[in-house]
Amino acid sequence: MTMQEVPQEAPFQLMTLLVARIIPDPYQPRTYFDEDKLDSLAKSLGYFQLQPILVRPISGGGKQQRYQIVYGERRWRAKQKNGQTTIVCLVTTETNVAVLFRYAMLENASREPLGAIESARGLQRMVDEDPLFAALPSTERKAKIAELMGRSIGWVYTMLSLLRLHPDVQKRLEPATPANQ
């Protein structure tokens, strides 16, 4: 990302919100949450939350305002496991869902890695929907996404090629969960 592509004024406000007023994004890139890792995260967040989660306002207003998670669902789930009622959040005014999805992909890439199929689906969504890359030809679009993700262009092509596999093969590449065993 060049300096021209970075907004000069970040559309974020730091707030402490009620956990109960926040809902997960049904379209977020991560679809599997390892319970052992969530337990470990819950223990660490019982002391201090170093990084806020990113949320966007979705409905209500005032005391009824509700928010949707852009990234940080693992931290939100860990706070719930701890029985904590508040969580530190960055509230964004960004409304473009493709841009918000890009934020989620970048955040997930720097934290607990996504599974191969989760990564592939997320990359495909960025290729198809992200306005940052929309004007570029397909090959350049994938190269820019690779640069943004800190990965090689080969990695992007490899991940995207997984989506051409038979669905049964794709299922085997997903993390083992009770639902897909």
Short mmCIF file of N, CA and C in Angstrom, two decimals, residues 19-145:
data_model
loop_
_atom_site.label_atom_id
_atom_site.label_comp_id
_atom_site.label_asym_id
_atom_site.label_seq_id
_atom_site.Cartn_x
_atom_site.Cartn_y
_atom_site.Cartn_z
N VAL A 19 -19.96 -6.07 25.80
CA VAL A 19 -19.82 -7.27 24.98
C VAL A 19 -21.18 -7.67 24.39
N ALA A 20 -22.23 -7.51 25.16
CA ALA A 20 -23.58 -7.91 24.73
C ALA A 20 -24.11 -7.08 23.57
N ARG A 21 -23.54 -5.92 23.30
CA ARG A 21 -24.00 -5.06 22.21
C ARG A 21 -23.26 -5.34 20.90
N ILE A 22 -22.41 -6.36 20.92
CA ILE A 22 -21.56 -6.66 19.76
C ILE A 22 -21.95 -8.03 19.21
N ILE A 23 -22.05 -8.11 17.89
CA ILE A 23 -22.34 -9.39 17.24
C ILE A 23 -21.22 -9.71 16.25
N PRO A 24 -21.01 -11.01 15.99
CA PRO A 24 -19.99 -11.39 15.00
C PRO A 24 -20.47 -11.10 13.58
N ASP A 25 -19.52 -11.01 12.67
CA ASP A 25 -19.82 -10.82 11.25
C ASP A 25 -20.00 -12.20 10.62
N PRO A 26 -21.16 -12.52 10.08
CA PRO A 26 -21.36 -13.85 9.50
C PRO A 26 -20.48 -14.11 8.27
N TYR A 27 -19.89 -13.06 7.71
CA TYR A 27 -19.06 -13.20 6.51
C TYR A 27 -17.58 -13.05 6.78
N GLN A 28 -17.19 -13.06 8.05
CA GLN A 28 -15.77 -12.89 8.37
C GLN A 28 -14.98 -14.07 7.82
N PRO A 29 -13.67 -13.89 7.56
CA PRO A 29 -12.89 -14.96 6.94
C PRO A 29 -12.72 -16.20 7.81
N ARG A 30 -12.64 -16.05 9.13
CA ARG A 30 -12.42 -17.21 10.00
C ARG A 30 -13.74 -17.90 10.27
N THR A 31 -13.77 -19.21 10.03
CA THR A 31 -14.98 -19.98 10.28
C THR A 31 -14.79 -21.01 11.38
N TYR A 32 -13.55 -21.24 11.80
CA TYR A 32 -13.25 -22.24 12.82
C TYR A 32 -12.53 -21.57 13.99
N PHE A 33 -12.98 -21.87 15.20
CA PHE A 33 -12.38 -21.32 16.42
C PHE A 33 -11.96 -22.47 17.31
N ASP A 34 -10.66 -22.67 17.49
CA ASP A 34 -10.11 -23.74 18.31
C ASP A 34 -10.39 -23.43 19.78
N GLU A 35 -11.15 -24.30 20.46
CA GLU A 35 -11.56 -24.04 21.84
C GLU A 35 -10.36 -23.98 22.80
N ASP A 36 -9.35 -24.83 22.60
CA ASP A 36 -8.17 -24.79 23.47
C ASP A 36 -7.44 -23.46 23.34
N LYS A 37 -7.33 -22.97 22.12
CA LYS A 37 -6.66 -21.68 21.90
C LYS A 37 -7.50 -20.53 22.44
N LEU A 38 -8.82 -20.66 22.35
CA LEU A 38 -9.69 -19.64 22.94
C LEU A 38 -9.56 -19.62 24.47
N ASP A 39 -9.45 -20.81 25.07
CA ASP A 39 -9.26 -20.88 26.53
C ASP A 39 -7.96 -20.19 26.92
N SER A 40 -6.90 -20.43 26.17
CA SER A 40 -5.62 -19.80 26.45
C SER A 40 -5.70 -18.29 26.29
N LEU A 41 -6.36 -17.86 25.23
CA LEU A 41 -6.53 -16.42 25.01
C LEU A 41 -7.38 -15.81 26.13
N ALA A 42 -8.42 -16.53 26.55
CA ALA A 42 -9.28 -16.03 27.63
C ALA A 42 -8.47 -15.81 28.91
N LYS A 43 -7.56 -16.73 29.21
CA LYS A 43 -6.71 -16.56 30.40
C LYS A 43 -5.87 -15.30 30.29
N SER A 44 -5.27 -15.07 29.12
CA SER A 44 -4.41 -13.89 28.98
C SER A 44 -5.23 -12.60 29.00
N LEU A 45 -6.45 -12.63 28.44
CA LEU A 45 -7.28 -11.42 28.43
C LEU A 45 -7.94 -11.17 29.78
N GLY A 46 -7.85 -12.14 30.70
CA GLY A 46 -8.37 -11.94 32.04
C GLY A 46 -7.59 -10.88 32.79
N TYR A 47 -6.38 -10.64 32.34
CA TYR A 47 -5.52 -9.65 32.99
C TYR A 47 -5.55 -8.31 32.28
N PHE A 48 -5.42 -8.33 30.95
CA PHE A 48 -5.28 -7.07 30.23
C PHE A 48 -5.52 -7.32 28.75
N GLN A 49 -6.24 -6.43 28.10
CA GLN A 49 -6.47 -6.50 26.66
C GLN A 49 -5.58 -5.49 25.99
N LEU A 50 -4.52 -5.96 25.34
CA LEU A 50 -3.55 -5.07 24.71
C LEU A 50 -4.07 -4.46 23.42
N GLN A 51 -4.72 -5.27 22.59
CA GLN A 51 -5.19 -4.81 21.29
C GLN A 51 -6.71 -4.72 21.26
N PRO A 52 -7.26 -3.58 20.82
CA PRO A 52 -8.72 -3.48 20.70
C PRO A 52 -9.20 -4.29 19.50
N ILE A 53 -10.48 -4.62 19.50
CA ILE A 53 -11.09 -5.23 18.33
C ILE A 53 -11.65 -4.10 17.48
N LEU A 54 -11.92 -4.37 16.22
CA LEU A 54 -12.51 -3.37 15.33
C LEU A 54 -13.98 -3.72 15.10
N VAL A 55 -14.85 -2.74 15.33
CA VAL A 55 -16.28 -2.94 15.13
C VAL A 55 -16.84 -1.79 14.31
N ARG A 56 -18.04 -2.03 13.77
CA ARG A 56 -18.74 -0.96 13.05
C ARG A 56 -20.16 -0.88 13.59
N PRO A 57 -20.71 0.33 13.68
CA PRO A 57 -22.09 0.46 14.14
C PRO A 57 -23.04 -0.14 13.10
N ILE A 58 -24.06 -0.86 13.57
CA ILE A 58 -25.00 -1.46 12.61
C ILE A 58 -26.45 -1.10 12.83
N SER A 59 -26.87 -0.80 14.05
CA SER A 59 -28.29 -0.49 14.26
C SER A 59 -28.47 0.22 15.59
N GLY A 60 -29.65 0.75 15.74
CA GLY A 60 -29.97 1.41 17.01
C GLY A 60 -29.45 2.83 17.02
N GLY A 61 -28.91 3.19 18.12
CA GLY A 61 -28.43 4.53 18.34
C GLY A 61 -28.53 4.81 19.82
N GLY A 62 -27.71 5.67 20.31
CA GLY A 62 -27.73 5.97 21.72
C GLY A 62 -27.47 4.74 22.55
N LYS A 63 -28.30 4.50 23.56
CA LYS A 63 -28.12 3.36 24.46
C LYS A 63 -28.47 2.02 23.79
N GLN A 64 -29.13 2.06 22.65
CA GLN A 64 -29.51 0.84 21.95
C GLN A 64 -28.54 0.49 20.81
N GLN A 65 -27.49 1.28 20.64
CA GLN A 65 -26.55 1.06 19.54
C GLN A 65 -25.97 -0.34 19.58
N ARG A 66 -25.95 -1.01 18.43
CA ARG A 66 -25.36 -2.34 18.29
C ARG A 66 -24.18 -2.22 17.32
N TYR A 67 -23.25 -3.16 17.45
CA TYR A 67 -22.03 -3.14 16.65
C TYR A 67 -21.78 -4.53 16.07
N GLN A 68 -21.09 -4.56 14.94
CA GLN A 68 -20.69 -5.82 14.32
C GLN A 68 -19.17 -5.87 14.28
N ILE A 69 -18.62 -7.04 14.58
CA ILE A 69 -17.17 -7.22 14.58
C ILE A 69 -16.64 -7.20 13.16
N VAL A 70 -15.59 -6.42 12.94
CA VAL A 70 -14.85 -6.44 11.68
C VAL A 70 -13.68 -7.41 11.84
N TYR A 71 -12.92 -7.22 12.92
CA TYR A 71 -11.91 -8.21 13.31
C TYR A 71 -11.76 -8.22 14.82
N GLY A 72 -11.34 -9.38 15.32
CA GLY A 72 -11.16 -9.54 16.76
C GLY A 72 -12.19 -10.46 17.39
N GLU A 73 -12.84 -11.30 16.59
CA GLU A 73 -13.87 -12.17 17.15
C GLU A 73 -13.30 -13.14 18.18
N ARG A 74 -12.06 -13.59 18.00
CA ARG A 74 -11.46 -14.49 18.99
C ARG A 74 -11.34 -13.78 20.34
N ARG A 75 -10.92 -12.52 20.34
CA ARG A 75 -10.81 -11.77 21.59
C ARG A 75 -12.19 -11.54 22.20
N TRP A 76 -13.20 -11.27 21.38
CA TRP A 76 -14.57 -11.07 21.85
C TRP A 76 -15.10 -12.36 22.49
N ARG A 77 -14.86 -13.51 21.84
CA ARG A 77 -15.29 -14.80 22.39
C ARG A 77 -14.56 -15.10 23.70
N ALA A 78 -13.27 -14.75 23.76
CA ALA A 78 -12.50 -14.98 24.98
C ALA A 78 -13.04 -14.13 26.13
N LYS A 79 -13.41 -12.90 25.86
CA LYS A 79 -14.00 -12.04 26.89
C LYS A 79 -15.30 -12.66 27.40
N GLN A 80 -16.10 -13.23 26.51
CA GLN A 80 -17.34 -13.88 26.92
C GLN A 80 -17.04 -15.09 27.81
N LYS A 81 -16.02 -15.87 27.44
CA LYS A 81 -15.64 -17.04 28.25
C LYS A 81 -15.26 -16.61 29.67
N ASN A 82 -14.64 -15.45 29.78
CA ASN A 82 -14.23 -14.93 31.09
C ASN A 82 -15.38 -14.32 31.86
N GLY A 83 -16.52 -14.15 31.22
CA GLY A 83 -17.64 -13.50 31.89
C GLY A 83 -17.47 -12.00 31.99
N GLN A 84 -16.55 -11.45 31.20
CA GLN A 84 -16.33 -10.00 31.22
C GLN A 84 -17.43 -9.32 30.41
N THR A 85 -17.85 -8.16 30.86
CA THR A 85 -18.98 -7.49 30.23
C THR A 85 -18.59 -6.37 29.29
N THR A 86 -17.31 -5.96 29.29
CA THR A 86 -16.87 -4.88 28.40
C THR A 86 -15.64 -5.32 27.62
N ILE A 87 -15.42 -4.63 26.50
CA ILE A 87 -14.27 -4.90 25.66
C ILE A 87 -13.83 -3.59 25.00
N VAL A 88 -12.53 -3.42 24.87
CA VAL A 88 -11.98 -2.23 24.23
C VAL A 88 -12.07 -2.41 22.72
N CYS A 89 -12.62 -1.39 22.06
CA CYS A 89 -12.88 -1.48 20.62
C CYS A 89 -12.42 -0.21 19.90
N LEU A 90 -12.06 -0.40 18.65
CA LEU A 90 -11.96 0.71 17.71
C LEU A 90 -13.26 0.68 16.94
N VAL A 91 -13.98 1.79 16.93
CA VAL A 91 -15.22 1.87 16.18
C VAL A 91 -14.91 2.62 14.89
N THR A 92 -15.20 1.99 13.77
CA THR A 92 -14.90 2.60 12.48
C THR A 92 -16.15 3.21 11.86
N THR A 93 -15.93 4.25 11.09
CA THR A 93 -17.01 4.86 10.34
C THR A 93 -17.02 4.36 8.89
N GLU A 94 -16.06 3.49 8.57
CA GLU A 94 -15.99 2.92 7.22
C GLU A 94 -17.26 2.11 6.96
N THR A 95 -17.86 2.28 5.78
CA THR A 95 -19.10 1.56 5.46
C THR A 95 -18.93 0.58 4.31
N ASN A 96 -17.85 0.66 3.57
CA ASN A 96 -17.64 -0.24 2.44
C ASN A 96 -17.26 -1.62 2.96
N VAL A 97 -18.14 -2.61 2.76
CA VAL A 97 -17.91 -3.93 3.33
C VAL A 97 -16.68 -4.62 2.73
N ALA A 98 -16.33 -4.31 1.50
CA ALA A 98 -15.12 -4.90 0.90
C ALA A 98 -13.87 -4.36 1.59
N VAL A 99 -13.87 -3.09 1.93
CA VAL A 99 -12.74 -2.50 2.65
C VAL A 99 -12.67 -3.10 4.06
N LEU A 100 -13.80 -3.24 4.71
CA LEU A 100 -13.83 -3.84 6.05
C LEU A 100 -13.34 -5.29 6.00
N PHE A 101 -13.70 -6.00 4.94
CA PHE A 101 -13.22 -7.38 4.79
C PHE A 101 -11.71 -7.41 4.61
N ARG A 102 -11.17 -6.44 3.88
CA ARG A 102 -9.71 -6.35 3.72
C ARG A 102 -9.06 -6.18 5.09
N TYR A 103 -9.61 -5.31 5.93
CA TYR A 103 -9.07 -5.13 7.28
C TYR A 103 -9.05 -6.47 8.02
N ALA A 104 -10.16 -7.23 7.90
CA ALA A 104 -10.26 -8.52 8.59
C ALA A 104 -9.21 -9.51 8.06
N MET A 105 -9.02 -9.55 6.77
CA MET A 105 -8.02 -10.46 6.19
C MET A 105 -6.62 -10.10 6.68
N LEU A 106 -6.29 -8.83 6.68
CA LEU A 106 -4.96 -8.40 7.13
C LEU A 106 -4.75 -8.71 8.61
N GLU A 107 -5.75 -8.46 9.41
CA GLU A 107 -5.63 -8.74 10.84
C GLU A 107 -5.47 -10.24 11.09
N ASN A 108 -6.25 -11.05 10.41
CA ASN A 108 -6.15 -12.49 10.59
C ASN A 108 -4.80 -13.03 10.13
N ALA A 109 -4.25 -12.43 9.11
CA ALA A 109 -2.94 -12.87 8.61
C ALA A 109 -1.85 -12.61 9.64
N SER A 110 -2.04 -11.61 10.49
CA SER A 110 -1.00 -11.26 11.46
C SER A 110 -1.23 -11.91 12.83
N ARG A 111 -2.30 -12.62 13.00
CA ARG A 111 -2.62 -13.27 14.28
C ARG A 111 -2.67 -14.78 14.09
N GLU A 112 -3.64 -15.41 14.68
CA GLU A 112 -3.83 -16.86 14.52
C GLU A 112 -4.14 -17.10 13.04
N PRO A 113 -3.28 -17.83 12.33
CA PRO A 113 -3.47 -17.98 10.88
C PRO A 113 -4.80 -18.62 10.52
N LEU A 114 -5.32 -18.19 9.39
CA LEU A 114 -6.52 -18.81 8.85
C LEU A 114 -6.16 -20.16 8.28
N GLY A 115 -7.14 -21.05 8.16
CA GLY A 115 -6.93 -22.30 7.47
C GLY A 115 -6.77 -22.04 5.98
N ALA A 116 -6.31 -23.05 5.25
CA ALA A 116 -6.04 -22.88 3.82
C ALA A 116 -7.30 -22.48 3.04
N ILE A 117 -8.40 -23.15 3.31
CA ILE A 117 -9.63 -22.84 2.57
C ILE A 117 -10.20 -21.49 3.02
N GLU A 118 -10.10 -21.17 4.31
CA GLU A 118 -10.52 -19.84 4.78
C GLU A 118 -9.71 -18.76 4.07
N SER A 119 -8.40 -18.96 3.96
CA SER A 119 -7.54 -18.01 3.26
C SER A 119 -7.94 -17.89 1.80
N ALA A 120 -8.15 -19.03 1.15
CA ALA A 120 -8.50 -19.03 -0.27
C ALA A 120 -9.82 -18.28 -0.51
N ARG A 121 -10.82 -18.55 0.31
CA ARG A 121 -12.11 -17.87 0.13
C ARG A 121 -11.98 -16.36 0.38
N GLY A 122 -11.19 -16.01 1.40
CA GLY A 122 -10.99 -14.59 1.69
C GLY A 122 -10.25 -13.88 0.58
N LEU A 123 -9.20 -14.51 0.04
CA LEU A 123 -8.46 -13.91 -1.07
C LEU A 123 -9.36 -13.75 -2.29
N GLN A 124 -10.17 -14.75 -2.58
CA GLN A 124 -11.07 -14.66 -3.73
C GLN A 124 -12.05 -13.51 -3.54
N ARG A 125 -12.53 -13.32 -2.33
CA ARG A 125 -13.45 -12.20 -2.08
C ARG A 125 -12.74 -10.87 -2.29
N MET A 126 -11.47 -10.78 -1.86
CA MET A 126 -10.71 -9.54 -2.09
C MET A 126 -10.54 -9.30 -3.60
N VAL A 127 -10.20 -10.34 -4.35
CA VAL A 127 -10.03 -10.22 -5.80
C VAL A 127 -11.33 -9.74 -6.44
N ASP A 128 -12.45 -10.29 -6.01
CA ASP A 128 -13.74 -9.98 -6.63
C ASP A 128 -14.36 -8.66 -6.20
N GLU A 129 -14.15 -8.25 -4.94
CA GLU A 129 -14.95 -7.16 -4.39
C GLU A 129 -14.19 -5.93 -3.92
N ASP A 130 -12.89 -6.02 -3.64
CA ASP A 130 -12.20 -4.91 -2.99
C ASP A 130 -11.97 -3.75 -3.96
N PRO A 131 -12.49 -2.56 -3.65
CA PRO A 131 -12.34 -1.41 -4.56
C PRO A 131 -10.89 -0.95 -4.73
N LEU A 132 -10.02 -1.28 -3.79
CA LEU A 132 -8.62 -0.91 -3.90
C LEU A 132 -7.99 -1.55 -5.13
N PHE A 133 -8.49 -2.71 -5.52
CA PHE A 133 -7.90 -3.46 -6.62
C PHE A 133 -8.80 -3.51 -7.86
N ALA A 134 -10.00 -2.98 -7.79
CA ALA A 134 -11.01 -3.17 -8.83
C ALA A 134 -10.56 -2.69 -10.22
N ALA A 135 -9.80 -1.62 -10.29
CA ALA A 135 -9.42 -1.07 -11.60
C ALA A 135 -8.25 -1.82 -12.23
N LEU A 136 -7.64 -2.73 -11.49
CA LEU A 136 -6.46 -3.43 -11.98
C LEU A 136 -6.84 -4.68 -12.77
N PRO A 137 -6.02 -5.04 -13.77
CA PRO A 137 -6.23 -6.34 -14.43
C PRO A 137 -6.02 -7.45 -13.41
N SER A 138 -6.57 -8.62 -13.67
CA SER A 138 -6.56 -9.73 -12.73
C SER A 138 -5.17 -10.06 -12.18
N THR A 139 -4.17 -10.16 -13.05
CA THR A 139 -2.83 -10.52 -12.61
C THR A 139 -2.25 -9.46 -11.68
N GLU A 140 -2.41 -8.19 -12.03
CA GLU A 140 -1.92 -7.10 -11.18
C GLU A 140 -2.67 -7.06 -9.86
N ARG A 141 -3.97 -7.34 -9.91
CA ARG A 141 -4.80 -7.35 -8.71
C ARG A 141 -4.25 -8.37 -7.71
N LYS A 142 -3.94 -9.57 -8.21
CA LYS A 142 -3.42 -10.63 -7.34
C LYS A 142 -2.03 -10.28 -6.83
N ALA A 143 -1.22 -9.62 -7.65
CA ALA A 143 0.12 -9.20 -7.21
C ALA A 143 0.02 -8.15 -6.11
N LYS A 144 -0.92 -7.21 -6.25
CA LYS A 144 -1.12 -6.18 -5.22
C LYS A 144 -1.63 -6.79 -3.91
N ILE A 145 -2.52 -7.76 -4.03
CA ILE A 145 -3.03 -8.44 -2.83
C ILE A 145 -1.89 -9.17 -2.14
#
